[in-house]
């Protein structure tokens, strides 16, 4: 059993400012006696030895200086007192030299103790642990590490379960934290308790800084008491452990702190008084995103983002859509707005695409009946809201319409309802990890998606006492209010509004035949916020030119786009959504920056 670390340094209450050298000697003596805790490597041993030698040298220098002073004084004394003083000085000098000799012997003993403490006491086990330097060859520890892992299968920490008790496993993880002779390793969002019994191995593990990467070979065991501080309910009895990469001891943020929920921020001190832990702010997280991403919630968020993306893609492919890649560098503007990132392209004006809108329409005109694009989208709006980014991942769909634009809304239903169900059923572990740090209510959706006209939505807002322009767009506040009303009335967080006013839609949106003030368009909402905008497109080139001019767009910048409709274009339509916003709202998160790996907003270009 490892000795208990002293709770207080003995010299901390007896420091004498008039004699700092003596206090420093006490410090070195204390380090030597407690070297198991305080001296961790050869460099620290060398420092202790150097300080000991410096103290001895300084002692000798002072003694010699005092001897010279005493000699000088004796020469100026009367003859009758010299003999008396010289005897007294000689006696005092002899005592000092004897004291110095004993001190040097003691310091030499301390130095030897310190030297012994950093060497392997259990030589037979010294090859079972240590730092591995793979960049410097040859490294004896690297050879031992290779021999240890050779032929062994790696086991994920998340796969460590009770059925594996008694089995030897090889795992890799980060040092999450340590307590007594326990070390907790973390791999992605999973943690496991590791126990070492060899004294030097324990000391080696305890001096590893948090976030260091280690390989552990050990036996799976079932502890007597349930494990409450790790995700896995088994522990590893460590046989071998090698550190492959050391983290800095001082980190800009602690992952354990970054993983706390709002509830966990509040706690009670030992005396019963309430207290609040320091909160890690959003900018601190984003400035140190590599560390922030290691929390279980963030691991789960981006795992779900991947699932959403590929589930959408699989469902679209099953509906006979093909995945295409469209250019991000374009001349003119993709949607006719002014919020674009403009630049000079070899002497020509160009911008980053606001969406793949125009090119996916051109692909349909090229006789690809159904296409989709998943890729980066750029918006230059100076929006600092919780749901806007300057760069996000767009999921865009375009298809031939056979009869009516309602075919698009039917596709949205076939795309989202199975996705919601799959995420809830198959990824409950990830949802639980997110919910632990960011509590949220499960999404409510109906077996048949609620479909309301824009006029019906406006009427609901008016009846609730909210004045809205019947031919204007809904702002964020109106969207949230309508979402609240619909949830109360229809018990759903997922619904569609269609037949939006033509004036608030892009120039390429098809007007309604029965009332040209409205358009064949729709928005899809999740928890009271818009996630999709779509509709039928104008496929007549003359009408398209007219609408572009009405919206103040220079038709010349869209000539190749408009010309593609002069060679025969089928009725078609589509929609687009931001993947980060979908995941944010599905998980009930309060900011889109939580679902963007490295978010880009009007103020952020780093990391």
Coordinates of C-alpha atoms in Angstrom, one line a residue:
X1 CA 0.0 0.0 0.0
X2 CA 1.4 3.4 -0.9
X3 CA 2.4 5.8 1.9
X4 CA 0.1 8.7 2.5
X5 CA 1.4 11.9 1.1
X6 CA 2.2 14.5 3.8
X7 CA -0.5 17.1 4.0
X8 CA 1.8 20.0 5.0
X9 CA 5.5 20.8 4.4
X10 CA 7.2 21.0 7.9
X11 CA 9.1 24.1 7.0
X12 CA 6.0 26.0 5.8
X13 CA 5.3 27.4 9.3
X14 CA 8.9 27.8 10.4
X15 CA 10.5 29.8 7.6
X16 CA 13.1 32.3 8.9
X17 CA 13.5 35.3 6.5
X18 CA 16.8 36.1 8.2
X19 CA 18.2 32.7 7.4
X20 CA 16.8 31.6 4.0
X21 CA 19.7 29.2 3.4
X22 CA 18.7 27.1 6.4
X23 CA 15.1 27.0 5.2
X24 CA 16.3 25.9 1.8
X25 CA 18.3 23.1 3.4
X26 CA 15.1 22.0 5.3
X27 CA 13.3 21.9 1.9
X28 CA 15.9 19.7 0.3
X29 CA 16.0 17.4 3.3
X30 CA 12.2 17.1 3.1
X31 CA 12.3 16.3 -0.6
X32 CA 14.8 13.6 0.1
X33 CA 12.7 12.0 2.8
X34 CA 9.5 12.1 0.6
X35 CA 11.1 11.5 -2.8
X36 CA 8.5 8.8 -3.6
X37 CA 6.0 11.6 -4.0
X38 CA 8.1 14.5 -5.1
X39 CA 10.9 13.3 -7.3
X40 CA 9.4 11.8 -10.5
X41 CA 12.3 11.6 -13.0
X42 CA 16.0 11.9 -13.5
X43 CA 15.8 15.6 -14.4
X44 CA 14.2 16.4 -11.0
X45 CA 16.8 14.2 -9.3
X46 CA 19.6 16.2 -11.0
X47 CA 18.0 19.4 -9.9
X48 CA 17.8 18.2 -6.2
X49 CA 21.5 17.1 -6.4
X50 CA 22.6 20.4 -7.9
X51 CA 20.7 22.4 -5.2
X52 CA 22.3 20.3 -2.5
X53 CA 25.8 20.9 -3.9
X54 CA 25.1 24.6 -4.2
X55 CA 24.0 24.8 -0.6
X56 CA 27.2 23.1 0.6
X57 CA 29.3 25.4 -1.6
X58 CA 27.6 28.5 -0.2
X59 CA 28.1 27.2 3.4
X60 CA 31.8 26.7 2.8
X61 CA 32.1 30.2 1.2
X62 CA 30.4 31.9 4.2
X63 CA 32.6 29.9 6.6
X64 CA 35.8 31.0 4.8
X65 CA 34.5 34.6 4.7
X66 CA 33.7 34.6 8.4
X67 CA 37.2 33.2 9.1
X68 CA 38.9 36.0 7.1
X69 CA 36.8 38.6 9.0
X70 CA 37.7 37.1 12.4
X71 CA 41.4 37.1 11.4
X72 CA 41.2 40.7 10.3
X73 CA 39.5 41.8 13.5
X74 CA 42.1 39.9 15.6
X75 CA 44.9 41.9 14.1
X76 CA 43.4 45.2 15.3
X77 CA 42.7 44.0 18.9
X78 CA 45.1 44.8 21.8
X79 CA 47.8 42.2 22.3
X80 CA 46.4 41.1 25.7
X81 CA 43.0 40.3 24.2
X82 CA 44.2 38.6 21.0
X83 CA 45.0 35.3 22.7
X84 CA 41.6 35.3 24.4
X85 CA 39.7 36.1 21.2
X86 CA 41.7 33.7 19.1
X87 CA 40.9 30.8 21.4
X88 CA 37.3 31.7 21.3
X89 CA 37.3 32.1 17.5
X90 CA 39.1 28.8 17.1
X91 CA 36.6 27.0 19.2
X92 CA 33.7 28.6 17.4
X93 CA 35.3 27.9 14.0
X94 CA 35.8 24.2 14.9
X95 CA 32.2 23.9 15.9
X96 CA 31.1 25.4 12.6
X97 CA 33.3 23.1 10.6
X98 CA 32.0 20.1 12.5
X99 CA 28.4 21.3 11.9
X100 CA 29.2 21.8 8.2
X101 CA 30.7 18.3 8.0
X102 CA 27.6 16.7 9.5
X103 CA 25.4 18.8 7.2
X104 CA 27.3 17.7 4.1
X105 CA 27.1 14.1 5.2
X106 CA 23.4 14.5 5.7
X107 CA 23.0 16.2 2.3
X108 CA 25.0 13.4 0.6
X109 CA 22.6 10.9 2.2
X110 CA 19.6 12.9 1.0
X111 CA 21.1 13.0 -2.5
X112 CA 21.7 9.2 -2.5
X113 CA 18.1 8.7 -1.3
X114 CA 16.8 11.0 -4.0
X115 CA 18.9 9.1 -6.6
X116 CA 17.5 5.7 -5.4
X117 CA 13.9 7.0 -5.5
X118 CA 13.8 7.6 -9.2
X119 CA 15.5 4.3 -10.1
X120 CA 13.4 1.1 -10.4
X121 CA 13.1 -0.5 -7.0
X122 CA 11.5 -3.6 -8.6
X123 CA 13.9 -4.3 -11.4
X124 CA 11.9 -7.4 -12.4
X125 CA 8.9 -5.2 -13.3
X126 CA 10.7 -2.1 -14.8
X127 CA 10.0 -3.2 -18.3
X128 CA 6.3 -3.3 -17.7
X129 CA 5.8 0.5 -17.6
X130 CA 7.4 3.7 -18.8
X131 CA 7.4 6.4 -21.4
X132 CA 7.6 5.3 -25.0
X133 CA 9.4 7.6 -27.5
X134 CA 8.5 6.4 -31.0
X135 CA 10.4 9.3 -32.6
X136 CA 13.8 8.4 -31.2
X137 CA 15.4 5.1 -32.2
X138 CA 16.5 2.9 -30.6
X139 CA 14.4 3.3 -27.5
X140 CA 14.4 0.3 -25.1
X141 CA 10.9 1.2 -23.8
X142 CA 9.6 1.3 -27.4
X143 CA 11.0 -2.2 -28.0
X144 CA 9.3 -3.5 -24.8
X145 CA 6.1 -1.8 -25.8
X146 CA 6.2 -3.4 -29.3
X147 CA 6.8 -6.8 -27.8
X148 CA 4.0 -6.3 -25.3
X149 CA 1.3 -5.4 -27.9
X150 CA 2.5 -7.7 -30.6
X151 CA -0.2 -10.2 -31.6
X152 CA -2.8 -8.8 -29.2
X153 CA -6.2 -7.5 -30.3
X154 CA -7.2 -4.0 -29.3
X155 CA -10.4 -3.7 -27.2
X156 CA -12.5 -0.5 -27.2
X157 CA -13.2 0.8 -23.7
X158 CA -16.9 0.9 -24.5
X159 CA -16.8 -2.9 -25.1
X160 CA -15.5 -3.7 -21.6
X161 CA -18.4 -5.6 -20.0
X162 CA -19.0 -8.2 -17.2
X163 CA -18.8 -11.1 -19.7
X164 CA -15.1 -10.3 -20.2
X165 CA -14.1 -10.8 -16.5
X166 CA -10.9 -12.8 -16.3
X167 CA -9.8 -12.0 -19.8
X168 CA -6.6 -10.1 -20.6
X169 CA -7.2 -7.0 -22.8
X170 CA -5.2 -4.3 -24.5
X171 CA -6.7 -0.9 -24.4
X172 CA -5.7 2.6 -25.4
X173 CA -7.0 5.7 -23.7
X174 CA -6.3 9.1 -22.2
X175 CA -5.6 9.7 -18.5
X176 CA -8.9 11.2 -17.5
X177 CA -8.1 11.6 -13.8
X178 CA -6.6 9.6 -10.9
X179 CA -7.5 9.0 -7.3
X180 CA -5.4 7.1 -4.7
X181 CA -4.1 4.0 -6.6
X182 CA -6.9 4.2 -9.3
X183 CA -6.4 5.7 -12.7
X184 CA -9.3 6.4 -14.9
X185 CA -8.8 6.1 -18.7
X186 CA -11.1 7.7 -21.2
X187 CA -11.6 6.7 -24.9
X188 CA -14.1 8.9 -26.8
X189 CA -17.0 9.2 -24.3
X190 CA -16.3 6.0 -22.4
X191 CA -14.2 5.7 -19.2
X192 CA -12.8 2.7 -17.2
X193 CA -11.3 2.3 -13.8
X194 CA -7.7 0.9 -13.8
X195 CA -5.9 -0.5 -10.7
X196 CA -2.1 -1.0 -10.3
X197 CA -0.4 -2.9 -7.4
X198 CA 3.3 -2.5 -8.1
X199 CA 4.6 0.5 -6.1
X200 CA 6.7 2.0 -8.9
X201 CA 4.0 1.4 -11.5
X202 CA 1.5 3.3 -9.2
X203 CA 4.0 6.2 -8.9
X204 CA 4.5 6.2 -12.7
X205 CA 0.7 6.4 -13.3
X206 CA 0.1 9.1 -10.7
X207 CA 2.7 11.4 -12.2
X208 CA 1.2 11.2 -15.7
X209 CA -0.6 14.4 -16.6
X210 CA -4.3 14.3 -17.5
X211 CA -5.0 13.8 -21.2
X212 CA -1.8 11.8 -21.7
X213 CA -2.2 8.8 -24.0
X214 CA -1.4 5.4 -22.6
X215 CA -1.6 1.7 -23.7
X216 CA -2.7 -0.6 -20.9
X217 CA -2.5 -4.4 -20.8
X218 CA -4.5 -5.9 -17.9
X219 CA -7.1 -8.3 -16.7
X220 CA -10.8 -7.5 -16.6
X221 CA -12.2 -7.7 -13.1
X222 CA -15.5 -7.1 -11.4
X223 CA -15.0 -4.8 -8.4
X224 CA -16.7 -5.4 -5.1
X225 CA -18.5 -2.1 -5.0
X226 CA -20.3 -0.7 -8.1
X227 CA -18.2 1.8 -10.1
X228 CA -19.8 5.2 -9.9
X229 CA -17.1 7.4 -11.5
X230 CA -16.7 5.6 -14.8
X231 CA -19.1 4.5 -17.6
X232 CA -17.9 0.8 -17.5
X233 CA -18.9 -1.3 -14.6
X234 CA -15.7 -3.4 -14.7
X235 CA -12.1 -2.5 -13.8
X236 CA -8.7 -3.4 -15.2
X237 CA -6.0 -4.8 -13.1
X238 CA -3.0 -3.4 -14.8
X239 CA -0.1 -5.7 -15.8
X240 CA 1.7 -3.3 -18.2
X241 CA 1.3 0.3 -19.0
X242 CA 3.2 2.5 -21.5
X243 CA 2.8 6.3 -22.1
X244 CA 2.9 7.1 -25.8
X245 CA 2.2 10.8 -25.6
X246 CA 2.4 13.1 -22.6
X247 CA 0.1 16.1 -22.3
X248 CA 1.1 19.4 -20.8
X249 CA 0.5 19.4 -17.1
X250 CA -1.3 22.8 -17.2
X251 CA -4.3 22.8 -19.6
X252 CA -6.4 25.8 -20.8
X253 CA -9.5 23.8 -19.7
X254 CA -10.1 20.6 -17.9
X255 CA -12.3 18.1 -19.8
X256 CA -13.9 17.0 -16.6
X257 CA -15.0 20.6 -16.0
X258 CA -16.1 21.1 -19.6
X259 CA -18.4 18.0 -19.3
X260 CA -20.4 19.3 -16.4
X261 CA -24.1 20.1 -16.8
X262 CA -25.7 23.2 -15.4
X263 CA -27.0 21.2 -12.5
X264 CA -23.5 19.9 -11.7
X265 CA -22.1 23.4 -11.5
X266 CA -23.9 23.8 -8.2
X267 CA -22.6 21.9 -5.1
X268 CA -22.3 22.1 -1.3
X269 CA -19.1 22.6 0.6
X270 CA -18.1 20.4 3.5
X271 CA -19.6 22.9 5.9
X272 CA -22.9 22.7 4.0
X273 CA -22.8 26.1 2.4
X274 CA -23.8 26.2 -1.3
X275 CA -21.2 27.0 -4.0
X276 CA -20.9 27.3 -7.7
X277 CA -18.0 25.9 -9.8
X278 CA -16.3 28.0 -12.4
X279 CA -18.2 28.0 -15.7
X280 CA -16.3 27.4 -18.9
X281 CA -17.5 30.1 -21.3
X282 CA -18.3 29.4 -25.0
X283 CA -15.3 31.4 -26.3
X284 CA -13.0 29.5 -24.1
X285 CA -14.4 26.2 -25.4
X286 CA -14.2 27.3 -29.0
X287 CA -10.6 28.7 -28.6
X288 CA -9.6 25.3 -27.2
X289 CA -11.9 23.2 -29.3
X290 CA -9.6 20.2 -29.4
X291 CA -10.0 19.8 -25.7
X292 CA -13.7 20.7 -25.7
X293 CA -14.5 18.1 -28.3
X294 CA -13.3 15.3 -25.9
X295 CA -16.4 15.6 -23.6
X296 CA -18.9 12.8 -23.8
X297 CA -21.6 15.1 -25.0
X298 CA -19.5 16.5 -27.9
X299 CA -18.4 13.0 -28.9
X300 CA -22.1 12.1 -29.1
X301 CA -23.2 15.2 -30.9
X302 CA -20.8 14.7 -33.8
X303 CA -21.5 11.0 -33.9
X304 CA -25.2 11.8 -34.4
X305 CA -24.4 14.5 -37.0
X306 CA -22.6 11.7 -39.0
X307 CA -25.7 9.4 -38.6
X308 CA -28.1 12.1 -39.7
X309 CA -25.9 12.9 -42.8
X310 CA -25.6 9.3 -43.9
X311 CA -29.2 8.3 -43.1
X312 CA -30.4 11.2 -45.3
X313 CA -28.0 10.1 -48.1
X314 CA -29.1 6.4 -47.8
X315 CA -32.8 7.3 -47.9
X316 CA -32.3 9.6 -50.9
X317 CA -30.4 7.0 -52.8
X318 CA -33.2 4.5 -52.0
X319 CA -35.5 7.0 -53.7
X320 CA -33.4 7.0 -56.9
X321 CA -31.5 10.2 -56.2
X322 CA -27.9 10.5 -57.2
X323 CA -25.2 12.4 -55.2
X324 CA -23.6 15.2 -57.2
X325 CA -20.8 17.7 -56.5
X326 CA -21.4 21.3 -57.5
X327 CA -18.9 24.2 -57.6
X328 CA -18.4 26.4 -54.6
X329 CA -16.8 29.2 -56.7
X330 CA -19.3 30.9 -58.9
X331 CA -19.7 34.1 -60.9
X332 CA -22.6 36.4 -59.8
X333 CA -24.7 35.3 -56.9
X334 CA -26.4 32.0 -56.3
X335 CA -29.7 33.2 -54.9
X336 CA -29.6 36.9 -55.9
X337 CA -28.9 38.2 -52.4
X338 CA -26.2 40.6 -51.3
X339 CA -24.8 38.5 -48.5
X340 CA -22.0 36.8 -50.4
X341 CA -18.3 36.4 -49.9
X342 CA -17.0 38.2 -53.0
X343 CA -13.5 38.1 -54.4
X344 CA -11.4 38.5 -57.5
X345 CA -11.2 35.3 -59.6
X346 CA -8.3 35.8 -62.0
X347 CA -9.6 39.3 -63.0
X348 CA -13.3 38.3 -62.8
X349 CA -15.7 39.1 -60.1
X350 CA -16.8 35.9 -58.2
X351 CA -18.2 34.7 -54.9
X352 CA -18.5 31.7 -52.7
X353 CA -21.8 29.8 -53.4
X354 CA -24.7 30.6 -51.0
X355 CA -26.1 27.2 -52.0
X356 CA -25.8 24.7 -54.9
X357 CA -29.3 25.9 -56.0
X358 CA -28.6 27.0 -59.6
X359 CA -26.3 24.1 -60.4
X360 CA -28.5 21.4 -59.1
X361 CA -31.3 22.9 -61.3
X362 CA -29.0 22.8 -64.3
X363 CA -28.3 19.1 -63.4
X364 CA -32.0 18.4 -63.6
X365 CA -32.1 20.2 -66.9
X366 CA -29.3 17.9 -68.0
X367 CA -31.8 15.0 -67.5
X368 CA -30.6 13.8 -64.0
X369 CA -34.1 13.2 -62.7
X370 CA -33.3 13.4 -59.0
X371 CA -30.1 14.8 -57.5
X372 CA -28.8 15.8 -54.0
X373 CA -25.7 17.6 -52.8
X374 CA -24.1 17.5 -49.3
X375 CA -21.4 20.0 -48.8
X376 CA -20.3 23.4 -47.4
X377 CA -22.5 26.5 -47.9
X378 CA -21.4 30.1 -47.4
X379 CA -23.5 33.0 -46.1
X380 CA -21.9 36.5 -45.4
X381 CA -24.8 37.8 -43.3
X382 CA -23.7 39.7 -40.2
X383 CA -25.9 37.6 -38.1
X384 CA -24.9 36.8 -34.5
X385 CA -27.9 34.7 -33.6
X386 CA -27.9 31.3 -31.9
X387 CA -28.8 29.6 -35.2
X388 CA -26.8 31.3 -38.0
X389 CA -23.3 30.5 -39.2
X390 CA -21.2 31.9 -42.1
X391 CA -20.3 28.4 -43.2
X392 CA -22.4 25.3 -42.6
X393 CA -23.1 21.9 -44.2
X394 CA -25.9 22.1 -46.6
X395 CA -28.1 19.1 -47.6
X396 CA -29.8 20.1 -50.9
X397 CA -32.3 18.2 -53.0
X398 CA -33.7 18.8 -56.5
X399 CA -36.1 16.6 -58.5
X400 CA -38.4 16.5 -61.5
X401 CA -42.1 17.3 -60.5
X402 CA -44.6 15.1 -62.2
X403 CA -47.9 16.8 -61.0
X404 CA -47.6 19.2 -58.1
X405 CA -45.1 20.7 -55.7
X406 CA -46.7 18.8 -52.9
X407 CA -44.5 15.8 -54.1
X408 CA -41.6 17.7 -52.5
X409 CA -43.4 17.8 -49.1
X410 CA -44.2 14.1 -49.4
X411 CA -40.5 13.5 -49.9
X412 CA -39.6 15.5 -46.8
X413 CA -41.9 13.3 -44.7
X414 CA -40.4 10.1 -46.1
X415 CA -37.0 11.5 -45.4
X416 CA -37.4 12.8 -41.8
X417 CA -39.8 10.5 -40.1
X418 CA -37.7 7.3 -40.6
X419 CA -34.6 9.3 -39.7
X420 CA -36.1 10.5 -36.4
X421 CA -37.2 7.0 -35.6
X422 CA -33.8 5.4 -36.4
X423 CA -31.9 8.0 -34.3
X424 CA -34.2 7.4 -31.3
X425 CA -34.1 3.6 -31.6
X426 CA -30.4 3.0 -32.5
X427 CA -28.5 5.8 -30.9
X428 CA -30.0 6.0 -27.4
X429 CA -26.6 5.9 -25.8
X430 CA -25.5 9.1 -27.7
X431 CA -28.8 10.8 -26.9
X432 CA -28.3 9.9 -23.2
X433 CA -24.8 11.4 -23.2
X434 CA -26.1 14.6 -24.7
X435 CA -29.0 14.7 -22.3
X436 CA -26.8 14.3 -19.3
X437 CA -24.9 17.6 -20.0
X438 CA -27.6 19.4 -21.9
X439 CA -31.0 18.1 -20.7
X440 CA -33.8 18.2 -23.4
X441 CA -37.2 16.8 -24.0
X442 CA -37.5 14.1 -26.7
X443 CA -38.8 15.4 -30.0
X444 CA -42.5 15.0 -30.7
X445 CA -43.6 14.2 -34.2
X446 CA -46.8 12.7 -35.7
X447 CA -47.1 9.5 -37.9
X448 CA -48.4 11.8 -40.6
X449 CA -46.7 15.2 -40.8
X450 CA -48.8 18.2 -40.0
X451 CA -49.3 20.4 -43.1
X452 CA -50.6 24.0 -42.8
X453 CA -50.9 26.9 -45.3
X454 CA -49.0 30.1 -44.5
X455 CA -52.4 31.9 -44.2
X456 CA -53.5 29.3 -41.5
X457 CA -50.3 29.9 -39.6
X458 CA -50.8 33.7 -39.7
X459 CA -54.4 33.2 -38.5
X460 CA -53.2 31.2 -35.5
X461 CA -50.8 33.9 -34.5
X462 CA -53.5 36.6 -34.9
X463 CA -55.9 34.6 -32.7
X464 CA -53.1 34.4 -30.1
X465 CA -52.9 38.2 -30.2
X466 CA -49.7 38.5 -32.3
X467 CA -49.8 41.0 -35.2
X468 CA -48.0 39.7 -38.3
X469 CA -47.9 41.1 -41.9
X470 CA -49.9 38.6 -43.9
X471 CA -47.6 39.1 -46.9
X472 CA -44.3 39.5 -45.0
X473 CA -41.9 36.9 -43.7
X474 CA -42.0 35.3 -40.2
X475 CA -39.3 36.6 -37.9
X476 CA -37.7 34.3 -35.3
X477 CA -40.0 35.5 -32.5
X478 CA -43.1 34.7 -34.7
X479 CA -41.7 31.3 -35.6
X480 CA -41.2 30.4 -32.0
X481 CA -44.7 31.6 -31.0
X482 CA -46.3 29.6 -33.8
X483 CA -44.3 26.5 -32.8
X484 CA -45.5 26.8 -29.2
X485 CA -49.2 27.2 -30.5
X486 CA -48.9 24.2 -32.8
X487 CA -47.3 22.0 -30.0
X488 CA -50.2 22.9 -27.7
X489 CA -52.8 22.2 -30.3
X490 CA -51.4 19.4 -32.4
X491 CA -48.8 17.8 -30.0
X492 CA -46.0 17.9 -32.5
X493 CA -42.6 19.7 -32.9
X494 CA -42.3 18.9 -36.6
X495 CA -44.6 20.5 -39.2
X496 CA -44.7 22.2 -42.6
X497 CA -46.0 25.6 -43.7
X498 CA -46.6 26.1 -47.4
X499 CA -47.9 28.7 -50.0
X500 CA -45.6 31.5 -48.7
X501 CA -46.0 35.0 -50.1
X502 CA -44.1 35.4 -53.4
X503 CA -42.4 38.6 -52.2
X504 CA -40.5 36.8 -49.5
X505 CA -39.1 34.0 -51.7
X506 CA -36.1 33.8 -54.1
X507 CA -36.6 35.0 -57.7
X508 CA -36.6 31.5 -59.1
X509 CA -39.7 30.4 -57.0
X510 CA -42.9 29.5 -59.0
X511 CA -45.9 31.7 -58.4
X512 CA -49.3 30.1 -57.6
X513 CA -51.7 30.1 -60.6
X514 CA -54.8 30.8 -58.5
X515 CA -53.2 33.8 -56.7
X516 CA -49.8 35.2 -57.9
X517 CA -49.3 36.9 -54.5
X518 CA -48.4 33.5 -53.2
X519 CA -45.9 30.9 -54.3
X520 CA -45.5 27.2 -54.6
X521 CA -43.1 27.1 -51.7
X522 CA -42.8 25.7 -48.2
X523 CA -40.8 25.8 -45.0
X524 CA -40.3 22.9 -42.6
X525 CA -40.1 23.7 -38.8
X526 CA -38.5 21.8 -35.9
X527 CA -39.3 23.0 -32.3
X528 CA -40.5 26.3 -33.6
X529 CA -37.6 27.1 -35.9
X530 CA -37.2 26.8 -39.6
X531 CA -34.9 24.0 -40.9
X532 CA -35.9 23.7 -44.5
X533 CA -36.8 26.1 -47.3
X534 CA -38.1 24.7 -50.6
X535 CA -40.5 24.9 -53.4
X536 CA -41.2 24.5 -57.2
X537 CA -38.8 26.4 -59.5
X538 CA -39.6 28.5 -62.5
X539 CA -38.6 26.5 -65.6
X540 CA -39.7 29.1 -68.2
X541 CA -36.7 31.3 -69.2
X542 CA -38.7 34.4 -69.9
X543 CA -40.6 34.3 -66.6
X544 CA -37.3 33.6 -64.9
X545 CA -35.7 36.7 -66.4
X546 CA -38.7 38.8 -65.5
X547 CA -38.6 37.7 -61.9
X548 CA -34.8 38.3 -61.7
X549 CA -35.2 41.9 -62.8
X550 CA -38.1 42.4 -60.4
X551 CA -35.7 41.3 -57.6
X552 CA -33.0 43.7 -58.8
X553 CA -30.6 41.1 -60.1
X554 CA -28.3 41.7 -63.0
X555 CA -29.5 39.1 -65.5
X556 CA -26.1 39.0 -67.3
X557 CA -24.5 37.4 -64.2
X558 CA -27.0 34.5 -64.6
X559 CA -26.9 34.1 -68.3
X560 CA -25.6 30.5 -68.3
X561 CA -28.1 29.5 -65.7
X562 CA -31.1 31.1 -67.6
X563 CA -29.9 29.7 -70.9
X564 CA -30.0 26.2 -69.6
X565 CA -33.8 26.5 -69.6
X566 CA -34.0 27.5 -73.2
X567 CA -33.2 24.0 -74.4
X568 CA -36.3 22.4 -72.8
X569 CA -36.6 22.2 -69.0
X570 CA -39.0 19.9 -67.0
X571 CA -41.1 21.2 -64.1
X572 CA -38.9 20.7 -61.1
X573 CA -38.3 21.7 -57.5
X574 CA -36.3 21.0 -54.4
X575 CA -35.3 22.2 -51.0
X576 CA -32.2 22.8 -48.8
X577 CA -31.4 22.5 -45.1
X578 CA -28.5 23.1 -42.8
X579 CA -27.3 19.9 -41.1
X580 CA -26.0 21.7 -38.0
X581 CA -29.3 23.3 -37.4
X582 CA -31.2 20.1 -37.7
X583 CA -29.0 18.3 -35.2
X584 CA -29.1 21.3 -32.8
X585 CA -32.9 21.4 -32.8
X586 CA -33.4 17.6 -32.6
X587 CA -31.2 17.5 -29.5
X588 CA -32.8 20.6 -28.0
X589 CA -29.5 22.6 -27.9
X590 CA -29.4 26.3 -27.5
X591 CA -26.6 27.3 -29.9
X592 CA -25.6 26.0 -33.4
X593 CA -22.0 26.4 -32.5
X594 CA -22.4 23.3 -30.3
X595 CA -23.1 21.3 -33.5
X596 CA -20.4 22.8 -35.7
X597 CA -17.1 21.1 -35.4
X598 CA -15.1 24.3 -35.9
X599 CA -17.7 27.0 -36.3
X600 CA -17.3 30.1 -38.6
X601 CA -19.4 33.1 -37.7
X602 CA -18.8 36.8 -38.4
X603 CA -16.2 37.0 -35.6
X604 CA -14.5 33.6 -35.8
X605 CA -12.0 32.2 -38.2
X606 CA -10.0 30.1 -35.7
X607 CA -9.0 27.5 -34.8

